[in-house]
């Protein structure tokens, strides 16, 4: 285990929250996937503000049906349930808003230079530091959202080598702190962000998101199911979180769905 290892602990997480009463935090040493667990829970009960955080996942999931790998204690892996009583159609920009909240929390921890790649990759030094998976679920108490967030904290070289994409971690960004404190900071930012999103939607996050977009004004290529479907310059995101790219044929609007963005 890494020398600065401090185990996840619900009482330490609560102690770092201004409003611990707003969350129900549960720590699991090991689980299949914190997001899958919350989705199962939604079938029989209310998952609003329930948080599951795990030391390791045996079946962690990423976007595009990919797996999300970790080593015990070397990542921050958690999911937050939210039942906002909003129509599913307005939830498109939620993963981008959550990206802004994660950046603000990392900045609060003095981790500078964190960027976002549309729709919701968290980058540092052009490498993937983390990811956000937003899933909707129709459960026992109505429409819910499960926000699953994974951040690499201190991966060892064997795990890095097994991941095809360039990855980085918080240790490489100079952060060697307590994951309980970091999770409390992220939940604190999400607490504010979710209320803001419920009230004003993604439009109120747009400027903060653009300021952190790693590929802003860069040539990009958009892929779906392994095929390039568009290429152009990333010029903007609109009020619902769609990416706007300037192509030779005009401005094209792309909604996240199952799209992947690559530098062109
Ligand atoms: C991505 O593909 O970039 C999104 C990755 C999301 C991973 C997190 S880890 C905690 C939560 N549980 C999961 O199974 N996935 C999310």
Tab-separated table of C-alpha atoms and ligand atoms in Angstrom:
chain	number	residue	atom	x	y	z
A	1	UNK	CA	0.000	0.000	0.000
A	2	UNK	CA	1.198	3.546	-0.639
A	3	UNK	CA	2.898	5.182	2.389
A	4	UNK	CA	0.350	8.006	2.753
A	5	UNK	CA	-2.577	5.568	2.758
A	6	UNK	CA	-5.464	6.616	4.963
A	7	UNK	CA	-8.500	4.353	4.778
A	8	UNK	CA	-11.868	5.721	3.730
A	9	UNK	CA	-13.962	6.461	6.777
A	10	UNK	CA	-17.539	7.806	6.822
A	11	UNK	CA	-16.966	9.797	10.031
A	12	UNK	CA	-13.924	11.562	8.509
A	13	UNK	CA	-15.925	12.350	5.372
A	14	UNK	CA	-18.830	13.731	7.423
A	15	UNK	CA	-16.371	15.792	9.484
A	16	UNK	CA	-15.196	17.524	6.291
A	17	UNK	CA	-18.703	18.462	5.182
A	18	UNK	CA	-20.356	21.783	6.062
A	19	UNK	CA	-23.727	20.020	5.831
A	20	UNK	CA	-23.186	16.348	6.672
A	21	UNK	CA	-26.941	16.020	7.222
A	22	UNK	CA	-27.468	16.523	3.489
A	23	UNK	CA	-25.759	13.244	2.547
A	24	UNK	CA	-25.968	9.620	3.592
A	25	UNK	CA	-22.391	8.415	3.189
A	26	UNK	CA	-21.595	4.716	3.224
A	27	UNK	CA	-18.087	3.272	2.866
A	28	UNK	CA	-17.602	-0.168	1.329
A	29	UNK	CA	-14.231	-1.923	1.365
A	30	UNK	CA	-15.083	-3.688	-1.877
A	31	UNK	CA	-18.060	-3.652	-4.211
A	32	UNK	CA	-18.836	-4.536	-7.827
A	33	UNK	CA	-19.545	-0.916	-8.769
A	34	UNK	CA	-20.720	1.951	-6.586
A	35	UNK	CA	-23.005	3.075	-9.442
A	36	UNK	CA	-24.471	-0.398	-10.004
A	37	UNK	CA	-25.100	-0.678	-6.249
A	38	UNK	CA	-27.000	2.631	-6.156
A	39	UNK	CA	-29.003	1.658	-9.239
A	40	UNK	CA	-30.028	-1.609	-7.551
A	41	UNK	CA	-30.963	0.309	-4.433
A	42	UNK	CA	-33.173	2.653	-6.451
A	43	UNK	CA	-35.366	-0.344	-7.345
A	44	UNK	CA	-36.655	-0.536	-3.797
A	45	UNK	CA	-36.033	2.833	-2.165
A	46	UNK	CA	-35.055	6.451	-2.243
A	47	UNK	CA	-31.451	7.133	-3.322
A	48	UNK	CA	-31.587	10.916	-3.033
A	49	UNK	CA	-28.248	12.142	-1.602
A	50	UNK	CA	-27.101	8.573	-0.878
A	51	UNK	CA	-23.349	8.229	-1.389
A	52	UNK	CA	-21.479	4.959	-1.757
A	53	UNK	CA	-17.687	5.156	-1.765
A	54	UNK	CA	-15.479	2.104	-2.128
A	55	UNK	CA	-11.814	1.234	-1.661
A	56	UNK	CA	-12.005	-0.964	-4.747
A	57	UNK	CA	-14.492	-2.107	-7.403
A	58	UNK	CA	-14.531	-5.525	-9.043
A	59	UNK	CA	-16.695	-4.383	-11.969
A	60	UNK	CA	-16.191	-0.616	-12.209
A	61	UNK	CA	-17.896	0.858	-15.269
A	62	UNK	CA	-16.941	3.764	-17.499
A	63	UNK	CA	-18.626	5.371	-20.489
A	64	UNK	CA	-19.164	3.408	-23.712
A	65	UNK	CA	-19.492	0.161	-21.723
A	66	UNK	CA	-15.789	0.278	-20.848
A	67	UNK	CA	-14.510	-1.014	-17.561
A	68	UNK	CA	-13.028	1.337	-14.979
A	69	UNK	CA	-10.047	-0.222	-13.267
A	70	UNK	CA	-8.466	0.529	-9.917
A	71	UNK	CA	-6.177	-0.861	-7.261
A	72	UNK	CA	-7.448	-1.032	-3.671
A	73	UNK	CA	-6.991	2.286	-1.889
A	74	UNK	CA	-5.369	4.004	-4.868
A	75	UNK	CA	-8.403	5.750	-6.336
A	76	UNK	CA	-11.383	7.735	-5.207
A	77	UNK	CA	-14.442	5.814	-6.418
A	78	UNK	CA	-17.905	6.955	-5.469
A	79	UNK	CA	-21.463	7.428	-6.641
A	80	UNK	CA	-24.075	9.913	-5.538
A	81	UNK	CA	-27.810	9.453	-6.005
A	82	UNK	CA	-29.973	12.452	-6.808
A	83	UNK	CA	-33.707	12.625	-7.317
A	84	UNK	CA	-34.197	16.173	-8.579
A	85	UNK	CA	-37.803	15.912	-9.833
A	86	UNK	CA	-36.619	17.317	-13.158
A	87	UNK	CA	-37.575	16.110	-16.591
A	88	UNK	CA	-34.997	13.729	-18.109
A	89	UNK	CA	-34.669	16.080	-21.102
A	90	UNK	CA	-32.985	18.804	-18.997
A	91	UNK	CA	-30.414	16.440	-17.482
A	92	UNK	CA	-28.138	16.437	-20.559
A	93	UNK	CA	-25.772	19.076	-19.163
A	94	UNK	CA	-25.574	17.532	-15.694
A	95	UNK	CA	-22.381	15.604	-16.303
A	96	UNK	CA	-20.670	18.809	-17.494
A	97	UNK	CA	-21.911	20.702	-14.427
A	98	UNK	CA	-20.564	17.878	-12.238
A	99	UNK	CA	-17.208	18.253	-14.029
A	100	UNK	CA	-17.072	21.899	-13.002
A	101	UNK	CA	-17.859	20.915	-9.389
A	102	UNK	CA	-15.023	18.346	-9.407
A	103	UNK	CA	-12.574	20.948	-10.802
A	104	UNK	CA	-13.590	23.492	-8.163
A	105	UNK	CA	-13.041	20.926	-5.407
A	106	UNK	CA	-9.609	19.986	-6.781
A	107	UNK	CA	-8.702	23.666	-7.067
A	108	UNK	CA	-9.792	24.085	-3.430
A	109	UNK	CA	-7.204	21.386	-2.605
A	110	UNK	CA	-4.550	23.448	-4.461
A	111	UNK	CA	-4.433	21.086	-7.407
A	112	UNK	CA	-3.933	23.470	-10.298
A	113	UNK	CA	-4.287	22.874	-14.022
A	114	UNK	CA	-7.184	20.423	-13.984
A	115	UNK	CA	-9.075	20.537	-17.264
A	116	UNK	CA	-12.229	19.013	-18.700
A	117	UNK	CA	-12.658	17.285	-22.018
A	118	UNK	CA	-16.162	17.264	-23.416
A	119	UNK	CA	-18.331	15.764	-22.262
A	120	UNK	CA	-16.863	14.803	-18.910
A	121	UNK	CA	-13.292	13.554	-18.790
A	122	UNK	CA	-11.175	15.096	-16.050
A	123	UNK	CA	-7.636	15.749	-17.312
A	124	UNK	CA	-4.334	16.862	-15.910
A	125	UNK	CA	-1.326	17.455	-18.141
A	126	UNK	CA	-3.393	16.200	-21.118
A	127	UNK	CA	-3.810	12.785	-19.456
A	128	UNK	CA	-6.916	11.281	-17.918
A	129	UNK	CA	-7.137	11.919	-14.187
A	130	UNK	CA	-10.732	10.844	-13.778
A	131	UNK	CA	-14.135	10.414	-15.296
A	132	UNK	CA	-17.786	11.001	-14.598
A	133	UNK	CA	-20.588	8.638	-15.513
A	134	UNK	CA	-24.136	9.980	-15.242
A	135	UNK	CA	-26.935	7.450	-15.481
A	136	UNK	CA	-30.665	7.898	-15.056
A	137	UNK	CA	-32.724	5.304	-13.276
A	138	UNK	CA	-36.473	4.933	-12.896
A	139	UNK	CA	-36.808	3.500	-9.446
A	140	UNK	CA	-39.348	2.927	-6.714
A	141	UNK	CA	-39.598	6.656	-5.989
A	142	UNK	CA	-39.457	8.030	-9.530
A	143	UNK	CA	-36.725	9.275	-11.844
A	144	UNK	CA	-33.306	9.367	-10.272
A	145	UNK	CA	-29.784	10.103	-11.338
A	146	UNK	CA	-26.665	8.211	-10.339
A	147	UNK	CA	-23.505	10.296	-10.653
A	148	UNK	CA	-20.473	8.000	-10.613
A	149	UNK	CA	-17.093	9.647	-10.214
A	150	UNK	CA	-13.683	8.008	-10.353
A	151	UNK	CA	-10.394	9.811	-9.750
A	152	UNK	CA	-6.966	8.204	-9.972
A	153	UNK	CA	-5.098	8.958	-6.756
A	154	UNK	CA	-1.838	6.990	-6.902
A	155	UNK	CA	-1.898	4.241	-9.504
A	156	UNK	CA	1.107	2.018	-9.742
A	157	UNK	CA	2.997	1.571	-12.985
A	158	UNK	CA	1.593	-1.887	-13.739
A	159	UNK	CA	-1.967	-0.569	-13.741
A	160	UNK	CA	-1.035	2.473	-15.834
A	161	UNK	CA	0.592	0.174	-18.379
A	162	UNK	CA	-2.607	-1.902	-18.637
A	163	UNK	CA	-4.711	1.130	-19.645
A	164	UNK	CA	-4.629	1.971	-23.352
A	165	UNK	CA	-5.222	5.736	-22.953
A	166	UNK	CA	-2.692	8.112	-21.322
A	167	UNK	CA	-3.591	8.290	-17.641
A	168	UNK	CA	-2.329	10.272	-14.706
A	169	UNK	CA	-3.100	10.555	-11.019
A	170	UNK	CA	-3.308	13.077	-8.219
A	171	UNK	CA	0.106	12.064	-6.871
A	172	UNK	CA	1.648	13.147	-10.189
A	173	UNK	CA	-0.231	16.440	-9.798
A	174	UNK	CA	1.502	16.888	-6.432
A	175	UNK	CA	-1.421	15.915	-4.204
A	176	UNK	CA	-0.747	13.400	-1.419
A	177	UNK	CA	-3.682	14.142	0.861
A	178	UNK	CA	-6.483	12.246	2.567
A	179	UNK	CA	-9.179	10.924	0.203
A	180	UNK	CA	-11.785	11.515	2.924
A	181	UNK	CA	-11.017	15.240	2.815
A	182	UNK	CA	-11.064	15.232	-0.980
A	183	UNK	CA	-14.409	13.444	-1.120
A	184	UNK	CA	-15.886	15.899	1.389
A	185	UNK	CA	-14.654	18.784	-0.796
A	186	UNK	CA	-16.213	17.248	-3.922
A	187	UNK	CA	-19.511	16.515	-2.167
A	188	UNK	CA	-19.539	20.085	-0.839
A	189	UNK	CA	-19.144	21.421	-4.388
A	190	UNK	CA	-21.725	18.995	-5.740
A	191	UNK	CA	-24.162	20.069	-3.035
A	192	UNK	CA	-24.005	23.641	-4.338
A	193	UNK	CA	-23.822	22.584	-8.000
A	194	UNK	CA	-26.871	20.328	-7.900
A	195	UNK	CA	-29.070	23.049	-6.440
A	196	UNK	CA	-27.740	25.490	-9.022
A	197	UNK	CA	-28.387	22.990	-11.786
A	198	UNK	CA	-31.926	22.325	-10.539
A	199	UNK	CA	-32.628	26.076	-10.539
A	200	UNK	CA	-30.781	27.324	-13.640
A	201	UNK	CA	-29.665	24.272	-15.624
A	202	UNK	CA	-26.275	23.973	-17.311
A	203	UNK	CA	-26.371	27.527	-18.672
A	204	UNK	CA	-25.117	28.933	-15.347
A	205	UNK	CA	-22.027	26.638	-15.500
A	206	UNK	CA	-21.226	27.308	-19.145
A	207	UNK	CA	-18.556	29.996	-18.639
A	208	UNK	CA	-16.787	28.007	-15.893
A	209	UNK	CA	-16.871	24.889	-18.037
A	210	UNK	CA	-15.488	26.663	-21.122
A	211	UNK	CA	-12.696	28.229	-19.061
A	212	UNK	CA	-11.535	24.691	-18.225
A	213	UNK	CA	-12.132	23.003	-21.571
A	214	UNK	CA	-8.868	21.324	-22.587
A	215	UNK	CA	-9.706	21.414	-26.305
A	216	UNK	CA	-11.311	24.850	-26.578
A	217	UNK	CA	-10.638	26.345	-30.036
A	218	UNK	CA	-8.686	23.209	-30.969
A	219	UNK	CA	-9.322	20.971	-33.957
A	220	UNK	CA	-11.232	17.915	-32.818
A	221	UNK	CA	-12.696	14.740	-34.234
A	222	UNK	CA	-15.901	13.158	-32.994
A	223	UNK	CA	-16.311	9.409	-32.978
A	224	UNK	CA	-19.320	7.152	-32.526
A	225	UNK	CA	-19.037	3.352	-32.358
A	226	UNK	CA	-15.457	3.465	-33.672
A	227	UNK	CA	-16.327	5.685	-36.642
A	228	UNK	CA	-15.471	9.329	-37.156
A	229	UNK	CA	-18.714	11.264	-37.644
A	230	UNK	CA	-17.505	14.887	-37.560
A	231	UNK	CA	-14.372	17.033	-37.507
A	232	UNK	CA	-13.893	20.728	-36.882
A	233	UNK	CA	-12.846	23.338	-34.324
A	234	UNK	CA	-14.373	23.175	-30.839
A	235	UNK	CA	-15.848	26.664	-30.521
A	236	UNK	CA	-18.429	26.492	-27.733
A	237	UNK	CA	-20.869	24.527	-25.634
A	238	UNK	CA	-24.475	25.660	-25.576
A	239	UNK	CA	-26.938	26.101	-22.732
A	240	UNK	CA	-27.797	22.390	-22.577
A	241	UNK	CA	-24.197	21.163	-22.742
A	242	UNK	CA	-24.073	20.296	-26.456
A	243	UNK	CA	-20.653	20.810	-28.072
A	244	UNK	CA	-20.526	23.250	-30.998
A	245	UNK	CA	-17.872	22.618	-33.607
A	246	UNK	CA	-17.068	24.776	-36.605
A	247	UNK	CA	-16.861	22.487	-39.631
A	248	UNK	CA	-16.292	23.365	-43.276
A	249	UNK	CA	-20.055	23.001	-43.745
A	250	UNK	CA	-21.000	25.300	-40.848
A	251	UNK	CA	-21.528	24.960	-37.106
A	252	UNK	CA	-22.479	21.495	-35.953
A	253	UNK	CA	-24.134	20.767	-32.609
A	254	UNK	CA	-23.293	17.491	-30.886
A	255	UNK	CA	-25.124	16.035	-27.930
A	256	UNK	CA	-22.984	13.820	-25.769
A	257	UNK	CA	-24.754	10.410	-25.917
A	258	UNK	CA	-22.167	7.856	-26.904
A	259	UNK	CA	-19.759	10.245	-28.600
A	260	UNK	CA	-16.013	10.449	-28.052
A	261	UNK	CA	-13.954	13.586	-28.650
A	262	UNK	CA	-10.321	13.423	-29.741
A	263	UNK	CA	-7.818	16.160	-30.532
A	264	UNK	CA	-7.658	16.468	-34.329
B	1	LIG	C1	-15.534	7.463	-17.721
B	1	LIG	O1	-15.662	6.561	-18.562
B	1	LIG	O2	-14.700	8.350	-17.871
B	1	LIG	C2	-16.413	7.476	-16.500
B	1	LIG	C3	-15.778	6.684	-15.382
B	1	LIG	C4	-16.612	6.640	-14.120
B	1	LIG	C5	-16.004	5.709	-13.102
B	1	LIG	C6	-16.721	5.794	-11.782
B	1	LIG	S1	-15.815	5.005	-10.494
B	1	LIG	C7	-17.174	5.159	-9.416
B	1	LIG	C8	-18.415	4.863	-10.234
B	1	LIG	N1	-18.660	3.436	-10.260
B	1	LIG	C9	-18.515	2.917	-11.480
B	1	LIG	O3	-18.663	1.727	-11.786
B	1	LIG	N2	-18.196	3.894	-12.356
B	1	LIG	C10	-18.105	5.180	-11.703
